[in-house]
Coordinates of C-alpha atoms and ligand atoms in Angstrom, one line a residue:
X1 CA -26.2 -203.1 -99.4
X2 CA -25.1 -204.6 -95.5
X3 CA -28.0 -206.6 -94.4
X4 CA -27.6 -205.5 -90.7
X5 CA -27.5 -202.7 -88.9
X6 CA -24.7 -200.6 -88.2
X7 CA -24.1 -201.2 -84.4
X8 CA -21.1 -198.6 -83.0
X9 CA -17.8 -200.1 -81.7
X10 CA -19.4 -203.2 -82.8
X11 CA -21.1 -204.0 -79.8
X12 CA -22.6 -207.2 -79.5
X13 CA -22.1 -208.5 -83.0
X14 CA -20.6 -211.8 -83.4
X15 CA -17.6 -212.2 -85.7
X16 CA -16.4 -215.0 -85.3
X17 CA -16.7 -218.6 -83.9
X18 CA -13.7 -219.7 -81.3
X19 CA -13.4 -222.9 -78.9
X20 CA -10.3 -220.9 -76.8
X21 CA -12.3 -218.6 -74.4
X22 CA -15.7 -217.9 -73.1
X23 CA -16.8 -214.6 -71.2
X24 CA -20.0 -214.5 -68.9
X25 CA -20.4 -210.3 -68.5
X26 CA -23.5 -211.3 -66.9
X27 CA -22.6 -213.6 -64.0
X28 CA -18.8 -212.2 -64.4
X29 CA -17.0 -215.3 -65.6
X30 CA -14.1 -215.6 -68.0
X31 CA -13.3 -219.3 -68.9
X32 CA -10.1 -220.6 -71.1
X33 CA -11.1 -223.4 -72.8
X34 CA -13.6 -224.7 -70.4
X35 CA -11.8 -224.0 -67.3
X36 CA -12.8 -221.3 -64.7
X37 CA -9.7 -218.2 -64.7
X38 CA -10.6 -218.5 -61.0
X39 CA -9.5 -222.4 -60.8
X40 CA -6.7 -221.9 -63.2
X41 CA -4.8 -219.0 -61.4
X42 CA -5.3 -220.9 -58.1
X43 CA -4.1 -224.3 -59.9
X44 CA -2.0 -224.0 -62.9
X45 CA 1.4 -222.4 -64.1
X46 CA 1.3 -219.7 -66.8
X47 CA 3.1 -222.5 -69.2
X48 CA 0.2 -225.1 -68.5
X49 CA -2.2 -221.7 -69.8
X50 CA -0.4 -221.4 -72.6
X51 CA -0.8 -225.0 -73.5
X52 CA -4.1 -225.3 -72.9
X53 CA -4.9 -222.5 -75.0
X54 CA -2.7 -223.3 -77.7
X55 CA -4.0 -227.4 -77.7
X56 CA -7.1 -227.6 -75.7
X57 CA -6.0 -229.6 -72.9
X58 CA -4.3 -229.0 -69.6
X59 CA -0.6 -230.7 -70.8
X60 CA -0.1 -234.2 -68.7
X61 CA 3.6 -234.1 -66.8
X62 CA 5.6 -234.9 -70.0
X63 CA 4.1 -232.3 -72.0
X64 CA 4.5 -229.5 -69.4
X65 CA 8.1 -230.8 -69.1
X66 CA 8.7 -230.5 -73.0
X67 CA 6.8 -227.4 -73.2
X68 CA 8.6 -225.7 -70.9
X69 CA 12.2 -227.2 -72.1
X70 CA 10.9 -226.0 -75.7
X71 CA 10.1 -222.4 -73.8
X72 CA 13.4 -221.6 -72.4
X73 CA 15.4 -223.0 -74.9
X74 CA 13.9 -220.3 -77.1
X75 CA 14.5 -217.1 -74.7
X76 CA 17.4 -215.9 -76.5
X77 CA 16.9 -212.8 -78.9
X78 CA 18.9 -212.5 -82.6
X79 CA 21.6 -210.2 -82.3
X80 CA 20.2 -207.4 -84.6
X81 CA 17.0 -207.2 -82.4
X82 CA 19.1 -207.2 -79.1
X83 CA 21.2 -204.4 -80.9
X84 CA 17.5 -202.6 -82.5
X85 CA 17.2 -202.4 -78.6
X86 CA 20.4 -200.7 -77.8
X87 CA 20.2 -198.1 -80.4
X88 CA 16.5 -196.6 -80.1
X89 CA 16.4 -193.6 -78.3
X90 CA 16.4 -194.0 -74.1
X91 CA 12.9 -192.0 -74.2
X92 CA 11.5 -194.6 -76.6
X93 CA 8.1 -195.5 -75.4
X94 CA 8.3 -199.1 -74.4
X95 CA 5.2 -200.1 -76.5
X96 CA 6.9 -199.2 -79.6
X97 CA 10.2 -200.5 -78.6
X98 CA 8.1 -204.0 -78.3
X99 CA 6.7 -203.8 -81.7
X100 CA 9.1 -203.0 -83.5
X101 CA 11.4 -205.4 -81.7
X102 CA 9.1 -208.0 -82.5
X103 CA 8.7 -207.2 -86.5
X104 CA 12.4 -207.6 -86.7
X105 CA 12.1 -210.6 -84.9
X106 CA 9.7 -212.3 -87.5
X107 CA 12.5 -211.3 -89.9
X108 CA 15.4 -213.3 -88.4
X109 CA 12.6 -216.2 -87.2
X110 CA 14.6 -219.5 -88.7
X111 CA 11.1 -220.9 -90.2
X112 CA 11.2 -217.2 -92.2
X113 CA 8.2 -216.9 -94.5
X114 CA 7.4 -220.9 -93.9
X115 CA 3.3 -221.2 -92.8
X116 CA 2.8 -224.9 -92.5
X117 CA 0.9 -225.3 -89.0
X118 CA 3.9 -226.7 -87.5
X119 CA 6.3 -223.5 -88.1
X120 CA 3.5 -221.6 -87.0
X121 CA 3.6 -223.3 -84.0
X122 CA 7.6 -222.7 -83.4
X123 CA 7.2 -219.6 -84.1
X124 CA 4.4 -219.1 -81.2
X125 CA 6.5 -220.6 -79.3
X126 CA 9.4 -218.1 -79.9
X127 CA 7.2 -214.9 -79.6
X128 CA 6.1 -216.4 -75.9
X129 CA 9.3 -217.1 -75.1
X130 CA 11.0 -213.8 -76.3
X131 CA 9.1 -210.9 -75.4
X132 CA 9.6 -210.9 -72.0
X133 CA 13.1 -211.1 -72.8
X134 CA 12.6 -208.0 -75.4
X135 CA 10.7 -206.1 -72.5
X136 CA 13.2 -206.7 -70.0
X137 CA 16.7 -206.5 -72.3
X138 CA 14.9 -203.0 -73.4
X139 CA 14.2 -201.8 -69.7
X140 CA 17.7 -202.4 -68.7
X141 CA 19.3 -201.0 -71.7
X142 CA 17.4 -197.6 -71.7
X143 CA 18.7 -197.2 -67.6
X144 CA 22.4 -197.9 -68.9
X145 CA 22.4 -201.3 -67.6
X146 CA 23.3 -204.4 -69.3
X147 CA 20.9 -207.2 -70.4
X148 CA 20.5 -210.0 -68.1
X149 CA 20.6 -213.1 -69.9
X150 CA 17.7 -215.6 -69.8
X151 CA 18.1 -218.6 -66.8
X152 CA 16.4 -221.6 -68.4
X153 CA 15.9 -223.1 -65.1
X154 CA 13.1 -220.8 -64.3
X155 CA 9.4 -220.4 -65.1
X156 CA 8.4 -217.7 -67.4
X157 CA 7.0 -215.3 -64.6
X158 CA 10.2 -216.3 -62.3
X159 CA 12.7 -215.5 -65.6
X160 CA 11.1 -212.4 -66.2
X161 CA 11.2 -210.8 -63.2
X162 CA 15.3 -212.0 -62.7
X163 CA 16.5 -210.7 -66.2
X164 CA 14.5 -207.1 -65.4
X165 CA 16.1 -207.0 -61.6
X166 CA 19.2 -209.3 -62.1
X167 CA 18.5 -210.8 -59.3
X168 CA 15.8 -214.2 -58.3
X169 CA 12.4 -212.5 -57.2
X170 CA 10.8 -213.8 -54.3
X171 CA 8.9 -216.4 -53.9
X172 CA 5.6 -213.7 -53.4
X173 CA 6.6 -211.8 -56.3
X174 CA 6.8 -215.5 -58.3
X175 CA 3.9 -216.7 -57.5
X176 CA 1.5 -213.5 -58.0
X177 CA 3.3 -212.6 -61.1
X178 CA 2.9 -216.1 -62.4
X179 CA -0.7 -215.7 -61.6
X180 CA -1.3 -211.7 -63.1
X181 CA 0.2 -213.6 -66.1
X182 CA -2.6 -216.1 -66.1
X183 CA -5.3 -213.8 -65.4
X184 CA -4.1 -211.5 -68.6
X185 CA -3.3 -214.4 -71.0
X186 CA -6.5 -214.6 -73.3
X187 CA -9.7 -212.7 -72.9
X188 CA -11.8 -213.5 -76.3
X189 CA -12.5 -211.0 -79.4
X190 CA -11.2 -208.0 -77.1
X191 CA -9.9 -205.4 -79.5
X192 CA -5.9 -206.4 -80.2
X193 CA -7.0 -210.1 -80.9
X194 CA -9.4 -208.9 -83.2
X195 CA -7.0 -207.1 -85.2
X196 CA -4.3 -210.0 -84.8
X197 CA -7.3 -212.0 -86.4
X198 CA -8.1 -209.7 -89.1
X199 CA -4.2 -209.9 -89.9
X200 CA -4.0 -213.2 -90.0
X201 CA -7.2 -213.8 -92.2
X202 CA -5.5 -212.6 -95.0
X203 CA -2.9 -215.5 -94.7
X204 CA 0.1 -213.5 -93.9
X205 CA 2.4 -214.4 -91.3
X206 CA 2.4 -214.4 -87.3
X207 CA 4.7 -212.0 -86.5
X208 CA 2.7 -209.4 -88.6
X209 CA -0.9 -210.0 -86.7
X210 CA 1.3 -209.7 -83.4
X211 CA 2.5 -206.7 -84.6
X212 CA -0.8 -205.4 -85.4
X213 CA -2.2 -206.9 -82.3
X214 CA 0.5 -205.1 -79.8
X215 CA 0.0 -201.7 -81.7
X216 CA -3.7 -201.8 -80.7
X217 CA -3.1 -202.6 -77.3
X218 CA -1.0 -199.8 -76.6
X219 CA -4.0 -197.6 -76.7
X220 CA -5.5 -196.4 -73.3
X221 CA -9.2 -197.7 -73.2
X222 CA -7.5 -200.9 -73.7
X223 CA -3.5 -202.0 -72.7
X224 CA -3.1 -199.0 -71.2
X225 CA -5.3 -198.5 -68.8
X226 CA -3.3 -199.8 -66.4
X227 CA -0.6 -197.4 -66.3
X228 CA -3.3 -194.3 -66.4
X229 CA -4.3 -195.8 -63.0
X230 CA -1.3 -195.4 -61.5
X231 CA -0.8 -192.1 -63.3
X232 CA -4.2 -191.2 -61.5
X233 CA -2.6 -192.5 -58.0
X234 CA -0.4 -190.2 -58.2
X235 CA -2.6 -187.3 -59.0
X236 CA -4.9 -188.2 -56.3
X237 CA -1.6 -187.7 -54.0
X238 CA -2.5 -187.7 -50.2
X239 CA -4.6 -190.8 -49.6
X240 CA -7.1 -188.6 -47.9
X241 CA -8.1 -187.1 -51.3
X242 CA -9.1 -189.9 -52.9
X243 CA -12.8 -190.1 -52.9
X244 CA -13.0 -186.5 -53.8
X245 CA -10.5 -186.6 -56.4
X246 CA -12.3 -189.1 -58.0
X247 CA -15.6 -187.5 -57.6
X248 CA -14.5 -184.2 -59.1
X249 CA -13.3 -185.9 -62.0
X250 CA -16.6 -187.6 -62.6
X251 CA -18.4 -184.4 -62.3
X252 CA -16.0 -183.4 -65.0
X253 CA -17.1 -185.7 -67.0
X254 CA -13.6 -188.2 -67.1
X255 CA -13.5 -191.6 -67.4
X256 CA -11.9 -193.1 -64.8
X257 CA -9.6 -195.8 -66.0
X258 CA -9.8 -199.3 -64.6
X259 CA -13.3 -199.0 -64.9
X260 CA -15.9 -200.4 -67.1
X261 CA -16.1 -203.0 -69.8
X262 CA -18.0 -203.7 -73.3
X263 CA -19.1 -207.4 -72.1
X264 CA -18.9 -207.2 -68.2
X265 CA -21.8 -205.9 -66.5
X266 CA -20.1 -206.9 -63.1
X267 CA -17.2 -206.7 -61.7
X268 CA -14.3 -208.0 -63.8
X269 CA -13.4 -212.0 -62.2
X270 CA -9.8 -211.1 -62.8
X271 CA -10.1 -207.4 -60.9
X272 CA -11.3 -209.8 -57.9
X273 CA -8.4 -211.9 -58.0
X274 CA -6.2 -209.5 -58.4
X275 CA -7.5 -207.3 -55.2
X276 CA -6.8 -210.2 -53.3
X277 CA -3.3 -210.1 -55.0
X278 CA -2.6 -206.5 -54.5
X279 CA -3.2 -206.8 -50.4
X280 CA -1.3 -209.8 -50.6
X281 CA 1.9 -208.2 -52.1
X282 CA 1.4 -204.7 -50.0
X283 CA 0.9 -206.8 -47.1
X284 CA 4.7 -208.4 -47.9
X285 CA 6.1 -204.2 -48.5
X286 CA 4.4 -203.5 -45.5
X287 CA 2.5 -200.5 -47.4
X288 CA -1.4 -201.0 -47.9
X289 CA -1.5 -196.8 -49.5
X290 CA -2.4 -198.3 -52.8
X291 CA -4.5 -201.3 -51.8
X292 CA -6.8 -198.8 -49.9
X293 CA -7.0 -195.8 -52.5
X294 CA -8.1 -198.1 -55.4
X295 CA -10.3 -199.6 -52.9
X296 CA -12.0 -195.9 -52.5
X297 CA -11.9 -195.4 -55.8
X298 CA -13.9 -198.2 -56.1
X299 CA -16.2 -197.9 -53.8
X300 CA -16.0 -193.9 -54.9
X301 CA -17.3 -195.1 -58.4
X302 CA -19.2 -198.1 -57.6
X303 CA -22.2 -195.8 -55.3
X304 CA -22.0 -193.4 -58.2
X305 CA -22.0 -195.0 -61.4
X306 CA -22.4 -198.5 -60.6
X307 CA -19.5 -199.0 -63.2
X308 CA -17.3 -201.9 -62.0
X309 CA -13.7 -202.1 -61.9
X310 CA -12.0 -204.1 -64.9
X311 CA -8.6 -205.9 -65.0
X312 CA -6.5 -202.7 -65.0
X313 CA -7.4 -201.2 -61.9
X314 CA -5.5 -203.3 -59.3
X315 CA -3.1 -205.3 -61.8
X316 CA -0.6 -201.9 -61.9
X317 CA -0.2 -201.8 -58.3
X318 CA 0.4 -205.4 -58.3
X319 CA 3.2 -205.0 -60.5
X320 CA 4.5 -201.9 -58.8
X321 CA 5.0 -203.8 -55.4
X322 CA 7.1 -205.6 -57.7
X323 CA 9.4 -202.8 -59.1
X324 CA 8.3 -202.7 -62.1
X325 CA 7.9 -199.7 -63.8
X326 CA 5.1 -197.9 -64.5
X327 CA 5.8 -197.3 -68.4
X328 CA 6.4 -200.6 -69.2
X329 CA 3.0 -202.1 -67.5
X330 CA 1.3 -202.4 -70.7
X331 CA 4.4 -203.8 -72.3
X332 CA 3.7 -206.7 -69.2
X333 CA 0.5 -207.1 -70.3
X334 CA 1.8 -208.3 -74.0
X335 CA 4.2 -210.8 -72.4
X336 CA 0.9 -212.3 -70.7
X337 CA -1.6 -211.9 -74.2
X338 CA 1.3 -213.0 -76.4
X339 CA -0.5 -216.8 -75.2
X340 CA -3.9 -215.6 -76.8
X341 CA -3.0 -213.4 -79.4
X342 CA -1.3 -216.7 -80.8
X343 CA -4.1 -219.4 -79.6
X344 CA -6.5 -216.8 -82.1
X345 CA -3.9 -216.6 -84.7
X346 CA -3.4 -220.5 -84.9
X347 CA -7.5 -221.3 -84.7
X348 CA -7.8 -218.4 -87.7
X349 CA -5.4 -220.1 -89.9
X350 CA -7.1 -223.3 -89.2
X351 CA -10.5 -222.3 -90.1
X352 CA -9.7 -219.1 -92.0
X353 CA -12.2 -216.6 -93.9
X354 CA -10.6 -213.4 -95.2
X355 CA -12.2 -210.8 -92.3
X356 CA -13.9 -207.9 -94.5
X357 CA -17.2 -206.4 -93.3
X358 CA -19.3 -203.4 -94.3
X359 CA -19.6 -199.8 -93.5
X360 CA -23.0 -197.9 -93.6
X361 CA -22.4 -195.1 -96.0
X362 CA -23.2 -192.4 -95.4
X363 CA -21.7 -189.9 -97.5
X364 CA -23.0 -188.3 -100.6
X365 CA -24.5 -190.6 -103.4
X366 CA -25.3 -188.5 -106.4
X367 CA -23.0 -185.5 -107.2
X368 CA -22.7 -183.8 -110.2
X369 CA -19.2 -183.9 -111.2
X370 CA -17.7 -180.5 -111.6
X371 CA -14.2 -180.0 -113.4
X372 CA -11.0 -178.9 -112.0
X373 CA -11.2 -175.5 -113.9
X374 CA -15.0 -174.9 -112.7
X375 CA -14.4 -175.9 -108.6
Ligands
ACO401 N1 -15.5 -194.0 -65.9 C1 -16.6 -193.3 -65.9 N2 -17.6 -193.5 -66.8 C2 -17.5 -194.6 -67.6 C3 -16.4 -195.4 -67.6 C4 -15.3 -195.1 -66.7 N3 -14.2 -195.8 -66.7 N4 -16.5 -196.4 -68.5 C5 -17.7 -196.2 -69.0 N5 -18.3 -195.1 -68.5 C6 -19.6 -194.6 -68.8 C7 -19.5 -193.8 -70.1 O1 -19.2 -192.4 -69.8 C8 -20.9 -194.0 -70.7 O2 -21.8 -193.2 -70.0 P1 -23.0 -192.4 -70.9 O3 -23.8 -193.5 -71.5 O4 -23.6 -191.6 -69.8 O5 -22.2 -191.6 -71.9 C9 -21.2 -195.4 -70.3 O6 -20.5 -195.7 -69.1 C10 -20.8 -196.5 -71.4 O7 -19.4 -196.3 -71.7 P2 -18.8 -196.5 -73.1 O8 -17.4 -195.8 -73.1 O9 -19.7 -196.2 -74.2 O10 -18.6 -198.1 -73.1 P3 -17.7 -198.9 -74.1 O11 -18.2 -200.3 -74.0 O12 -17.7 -198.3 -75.4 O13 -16.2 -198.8 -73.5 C11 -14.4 -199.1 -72.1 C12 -15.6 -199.7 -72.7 C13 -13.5 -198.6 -73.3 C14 -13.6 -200.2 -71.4 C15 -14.8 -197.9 -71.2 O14 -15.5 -198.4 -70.1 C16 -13.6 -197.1 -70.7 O15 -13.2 -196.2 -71.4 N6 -13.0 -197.4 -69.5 C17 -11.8 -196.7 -69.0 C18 -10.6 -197.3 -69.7 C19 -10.2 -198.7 -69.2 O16 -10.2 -199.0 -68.0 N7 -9.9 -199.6 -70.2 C20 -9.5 -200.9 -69.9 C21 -10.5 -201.9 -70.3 S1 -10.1 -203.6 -69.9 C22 -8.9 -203.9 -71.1 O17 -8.9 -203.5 -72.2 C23 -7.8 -204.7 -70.8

């Protein structure tokens, strides 16, 4: 019989030890490999993020410079996944576009079934470089446009944005996307990297624990929150309603998304960082609307509940300044955790233990077995 006891969702229980990423939920600090988020996303690039959470260390100039050459030069999709892409249907939902776009990827990968630490490492680098290009090539195609191809003098955040617009962002848009994509790119045992670890404790290969970890994001008390609250934005409609649309909904007993958290019992760091972001780019559209309802929603739920806001609630409003669609937020949110869904897959394989806990039974023990003919 399991030794401990059966503790729902998990809560709390350690599975696993991991150098990549600490999270404070009392004093509300997330920390990549010993750095602060907050110093980071003031500091750093997304690439440097990726780097350090991949190696340990904030890459030197050469290193960036090779990391990033290695990045761009990668961008490029295989034919039969830019074609996947043309021929699902336009009302695909952009989740399942992305993973299925990425299993077919693993399939044309050049290192194929090869799982020496050094393929795995090409083939991280691939999967960062080539789902944004998945997520953008797939946005386009379903609006009737043409693909934009990827511009290998640009930074991740900067490419992104150009081959979903097919046109240079501005420098705003560059700078606070490069940041949301910091602020999103690892956050510890959080429930798709836990399944891209259980996948990858059985040995099999990356793009399958990606796979596994993008299907559990999709859901909406995790990835998906962010869309739901810009789904709820629109509900809410006039900005006058806001505090009494949210309290309704409380009364009736809904969760209000962008709220709470299994390990912070504050606010969320990144959901302060990216308020700031959020005034910053409405401040550029010349529209605060959004800035100010999910600050009333805040405060709304805040004197009520004292739940805090998490991640989600200001990052979709961020990206909508941006023009980018609501439906493929979440899909965003993989091109960002694509850097810490591999970092968790490469320390697995390193120190690996098959994953395979216990279940408390509690079913039947004893029956008396009764034959087809007597049931
Ligand atoms: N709105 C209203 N009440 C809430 C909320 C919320 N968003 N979140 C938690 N609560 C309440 C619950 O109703 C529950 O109250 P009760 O004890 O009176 O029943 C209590 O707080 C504890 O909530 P649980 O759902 O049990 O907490 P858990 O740790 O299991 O879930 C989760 C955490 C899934 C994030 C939850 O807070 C939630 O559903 N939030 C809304 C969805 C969301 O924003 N998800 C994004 C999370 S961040 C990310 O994944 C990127």
């Amino acid at each position: 019989m399991p030794e401990q006891a059966f503790k729902a969702g998990l809560e709390d229980v350690v599975a696993n030890t991991s150098d990549i990423c600490f999270i404070d939920g009392q004093e509300g600090r997330l920390v990549y490999r010993g750095y602060s988020v907050a110093d980071l996303a003031e500091t750093t690039s997304f690439e440097e993020v990726v780097y350090l959470l991949w190696n340990g260390d904030l890459p030197t100039r050469g290193q960036l410079l090779e990391f990033t050459r290695s990045l761009s030069a990668n961008r490029a999709l295989a034919r039969p996944v830019m074609d996947l892409l043309g021929s699902l249907p336009t009302d695909t939902v952009p989740m399942d576009a992305l993973r299925t776009a990425v299993s077919l990827a693993g399939i044309y990968d050049p290192d194929g079934q090869e799982n020496t630490p050094e393929a795995n490492h090409r083939k991280a680098v691939r999967l960062v470089a080539q789902v944004p290009t998945i997520v953008a090539a797939f946005q386009r195609l379903r609006t009737g446009k043409a693909p934009v191809a990827p511009d290998p003098t640009l930074s991740q955040a900067e490419n992104f944005l150009y081959m979903l617009h097919g046109s240079r962002p501005k420098a705003i848009h560059a700078r606070v996307f490069d940041t949301a994509l910091i602020l999103h790119a690892d956050h510890e045992l959080n429930a798709s990297t836990f399944s891209a670890r259980v996948t990858a404790g059985t040995l099999t290969d990356i793009y399958s624990a990606v796979t596994s970890a993008i299907g559990t994001l999709k859901g909406p008390l995790h990835g998906g929150a962010n869309e739901a609250v810009m789904h709820m934005l629109e509900a809410i409609g006039p900005e006058e309603n806001t505090s009494a649309w949210v309290q309704a909904a409380m009364a009736q007993k809904q969760k209000i998304m962008g709220f709470g958290h299994r390990v912070y019992k504050t606010e969320d760091p990144r959901a302060v960082i990216l308020r700031r972001l959020s005034k910053e780019v409405g401040e550029d559209a010349g529209d605060l609307k959004w800035y100010r309802m999910l600050n009333d929603v805040r405060e709304t739920v805040l004197h009520a509940k004292k739940i805090y806001p998490n991640v989600d609630l200001y990052s979709g409003s961020v990206y909508a300044e941006m023009g980018i669609p609501v439906d493929i937020f979440t899909p965003v949110f993989a091109v960002s955790r694509m850097a810490g869904w591999t970092a968790h897959i490469l320390e697995q394989y390193h120190n690996n233990r098959i994953i395979r806990p216990r279940a408390e039974y509690t079913g039947p023990t004893h029956r008396t077995f009764v034959s087809i003919d007597q049931r």
